[in-house]
Amino acid sequence: MVAQAEDVIPQRSPLMAFMARWLLTTNHKEIGTLYLWLSFTLFFIGGAMAMVIRLELFQPGIQFAEPLFYNQMVTMHGLIMVFGVVMPGFVGLANWQIPLMIGAPDMAMPRLNNFSFWILPFAFTLLLSSLFMEGGAPNFGWTFYAPLSTTYGPPSTDFFIIGVHMMGISSVLGAINVIVTIFNLRTPGMTLMKMPLFVWTWLITAFLLIMVMPVLAGVVTMMLTDRHFDTSFFSAAGGGDPLMFQHVFWFFGHPEVYILILPGFGIASQIIPTFARKRLFGYHSMVFASAAIAFLSFIVWGHHMFTAGMPVWVELSFMYATMLIAVPTGVKVFNWVATMWRGSMTFETPMLFALGFVILFTIGGFSGLMLALVPADFQYHDTFFVVAHFHYVLYPGAIFGTMAAVYYWIPKWTGNMYDERLGKIHFWTAVIAVNLTFFPMHFTGLAGMPRRIVDYSLQFADFNMVSSVGAALLGMTQVLFLYIVIKTIRGGAKASTRVWEGADGLEWTVPSPAPHHTFETPPAFPPIMDENESTSLNE
Amino acid sequence: MISMSNGLRNCLTLAFLASFSTLTFAVEFDLREGVTDMSQRIQDLHHLSLAVCVVVGIVVFGAMFYSIVAHRRSRHPKPADFHESLLVEIVWTTVPILILVGMAIPATTTLLEIEDNSDPDLTILITASQWKWHYQYLEADIGFYSNMTTPTAQINNLEPKGENYLLEVDNPLVLPTNKKVRFLTTSNDVIHSWWVPDFAVKQDAIPGFINEAWARLDQPGLFRGQCAELCGKDHAYMPVVVEVRLEAEFDKWIDDQRLAKELSSGQAVADRNKTWTMAELMPIGEQVFLTHCATCHESTGVGQGVTYPALAGGEIPNGPLEVHIDLVMNGKGGTEMQSWAPQLSDRELAAVITYERNAWGNSTNDVVQPKTIYATR
Ligand code: HEM
Ligand SMILES: [Cu+2]
Ligand SMILES: [Cu+2]
C-alpha cells in the first residue's frame, strides 16, 4: 500500500508513472496489494448482489427481482465470492507474507506473478459484462449443472466459460509460484518442519489448486464443446451422462472448498499464538492434520450428490470418508484451544477475528458433519440448511480469516496501527450480523425451504425477515472495514518493528512499513525477536 | 413489523432453548417429523447428530471460554510454555473416531432400509419438465400433469396470499394408505428434484435416467413439497402436492379416472367431428394460453427479450400454418419450447394455435380444427 516508487522510470508524467508502476510491477508487495484491492472491490460487488437476494427474500412475493434475474444474482454472487473474493484475497496475503515469512527477497517468478494477477481483472470484467448481455448473465447456480448450463444456458454462458478458464490459469500460475518460492527460497536453517503454519497451509493449498483447477478447466471445456461442437458429454440424448458433469464438477468442487479454508487455518495458527503469548500447541499434528484434510478432500466429492441416485455402497463410502474429515478438523480446533490454554491472552482485533473464526467455523463444521449422514442429507440437501452450513464455513472461515490477517499484518504493510476502537466495533457488529443473517437459515432449511428460490411459502416468512435484517447490517460492516483500512493507510500511530508483543517470525524483524525490498541477503533463522519493542495496544 | 418482532423473538427463544436442550425444540425450529417410518427415523438421526454436536460444542467452547476468562493477561500474566503432547493428540484423535462410529451405525442401517426398493405394491413414474410434474400410474395406465395454481396476482402482491401460497396444484398425486409406493423419477429437460419433506423422499429427476425411491403411508392427508433442484426460471413455482387416501377410496378414485379417460376420448371423437368457429375457439385458446404459455411468452404475447420470443407480430404465428402447428405440437429441441402434443388435447391445441394467430393484432383469420391436429399427431 505504501511502497517506495524508487524503481519507476523518472521522466514520465505522474499518471504514466502510476500506471507503469502498477501495471508492470514485479514486486511481491505491490502485487499482493493489487490482489487484495481486487478482492475487496469484488467483495462489494458480490455483496451488493447478496443484498439484492436478501431484499427479494425479505417478504414472500416478487418485489425487486424477477425470477430469471434472481437466478442470475444467486449465480453471480456465488461465483464472485468464491473465485473473485476469497481466492484472490488469499493469494494477496500469500504474496505479501510468504516471502516475508520465509526470508526470501521476492516470489521466485516475479514476472509470472505480475501476469497471474493481471489476468484477473479481465476475467472478471468478462464475467460481469454478461449481466448486460441479451438473455442476461449465467443463471444456473455457481455449480452450473448440465444440461441447465449447456443446452439451456443463456448465450452469455460462453463468456462465463472463458472467464473461468482465465481465472483457472491465473490460479495455477499463482500456485506454481507459491510452491517454487517455498521450496527454493527459504532462508538457510528453515527446514520444512520449521516453516510458519501460514506457509504450510498455503503450500498444501497450492498443491490442491494445481490438481483441481485443470479439472475445472476440463469440465467447462466439455460444456463448450457440448454447446457448440455437437459433442454429448453431458447429454443423455447423445449417449452422454448429466451425472458425469456432477462427478467431474465436484471432484474439483470439494477440494476447492478446502482451498477456500486452508489458508484461513494457517492465519488462525499464526494469530492465536501471538496473542496467547505461547507457542502453537501441536505444530506437527497441525501440519499432518492439514495434509490429511487435503488428502481426504479428494475422496468425498459424492456427498454433494446423495440425492442424484448412486448405488448404496457408493453412498456409504462417501459418507464414511466425509465423516472422517471431522477428525483432522477437530484436531486443529483442539490444538487452537490448547494453545490458548494457560496462555496470557489479550484480545486485539486480529485475535477477536481469529477467535470468531474458530468458534463460528466450528459451528459450520458441525452442520457439515450432520450433512454427511446420507439419510439425513436426503432431507437437508438443496435447502437453506445447506446455505446456512456453507456460509458458516465461508463467512467466518474465509472472510473472517482474511480480515484477521489484514488487521494482523496491516501495521507491517503500512507502518501505521489501525484504529483499535473501530476494529473492535467492526468485529462485534460483524459477529452479530453474521449470526443474525445465517443462523435462521438453519431453521428455514429444516422446515423445508429449498435453496435458490425467488419466492417462498408463508411459513418461512419470519426467519427470512430476520435474515434480511442481519444481511443489511452485515453489508454496513463492510463499509466500516473499508473506512478503517483507508484510515490506516493514511496515518495512525506508528508501528514498531515487532508490532505485537507476542509476535514471532521473520516478518516481524523488518521495519514497519516493510521496505520495498526486504531480505536481499537471507536472514538468520530462527530470528532474534526484540523483547522490549512493540506497539501492542491494550490490556 | 409484527412478524419481524415475532421472528426476533423466535430467534432469542431458540438461542435459549438450544443451549439447554436438544430434544425439546418447538416444532418450527426442528426438522419435520413427517408421516412415514423412514421420516421419523431420519428425524431421530437428526436429533442424534445434533445432540452429539451440541455436547461436543459445549465441551470445546466451554474450555475455550474458560480459557478466555481465566487465561487473559490481566489474570494470568505469565504464559505457560508447554506446546506438545503426543498422548493428548492420540486421545483427541481416537475419541472423535469412536463418536463417529456411533453415528455411522444408525445412519448405515437406516440408509440400507431406505435404499431397499424391492417389492412395491404400486409404481408411479414421475416425469419432470419445466415447470410441472407428470404422474403416471404404471399399473393402472393413468397419467396427468400437475401444475401450480397460485394466481400471478398473489405472486405480484396484487391480491392477499392464500394459505397454501405456492404450494397448491391443479391435480395432486393421489396415493393409497398402507401400500409400498415406488417412485420412479426422470425428466424431459433439465434436472429437477421431487421432494416431499413429510415422506423424507427427495430424488433427483435426471433426463435420460431413472431414479428410484419409495414410501409407505399410514394416514390419509394432504402433503406438500417443492422441486429441490434449480431448474430454471420458475424453479420456485414447481410444487408437489400429494393426497393420501384410504385404500378403498383410492381404488374408487382409480376407477373414476379410468372412466374419465374413456369419456374424454369420447369427447375427443366428438371434438373431431365438429367444425369449430373462431368465436368458439378463441376463449378456449386464451384460457390454454394463460395457463400454459404465458409464463414464458407473457399474457400479452410480447415475450421476454431474446429468451422468449414475442408471438404478437411474431414470424411463426403470422407465417405458414403447418410450421406453426408443428412447432407448438413438437416444440423445438434444446430450447425451453417443449412439445405440447402429449400435454394438451386436440381441441386445446387447435384453440391455442387459433388464438395465437388471431390475438394481439395477429390477424391471419386461420381457424384450426381439432381434426387437423388429430391428423398431424
Ligand atoms: C454479505 C453477506 C452474504 C449474504 C447476505 C449472503 C446471502 C446468500 C444467500 C441468501 C444465498 C442463497 C440464495 C439462494 O439459494 O436462493 C447465497 C448463496 C451463496 N453464497 Fe452468499 N451471502 C453472503 C456472503 C457470502 C460469502 C462471503 C461467500 C463466499 C465466500 C458466499 C458464497 C455463496 C455461495 C457459493 C452461494 C451459492 C450460490 C448458488 O446457489 O449457486 N456468500 N448467499
Ligand atoms: Cu464437499
Ligand atoms: Cu426446480
XYZ file of N, CA and C and ligand atoms in Angstrom, chain A residues 250 253-254 257 300-301 303-304, ligand 2:
25
model
N -17.694 -31.855 -8.944
C -17.421 -31.946 -7.502
C -16.056 -32.536 -7.211
N -14.822 -29.488 -7.043
C -15.521 -28.622 -6.100
C -15.205 -28.889 -4.646
N -15.067 -30.159 -4.270
C -14.802 -30.339 -2.849
C -13.404 -29.897 -2.437
N -13.393 -26.273 -1.847
C -13.832 -25.663 -0.593
C -12.714 -25.688 0.448
N -14.237 -37.392 -1.202
C -15.537 -37.191 -0.562
C -16.532 -36.488 -1.476
N -16.151 -36.266 -2.753
C -16.996 -35.387 -3.569
C -18.442 -35.860 -3.677
N -20.522 -36.607 -1.603
C -21.510 -36.158 -0.605
C -22.371 -35.005 -1.120
N -22.011 -34.444 -2.274
C -22.879 -33.415 -2.855
C -23.950 -34.027 -3.746
Cu -17.812 -31.298 -0.441
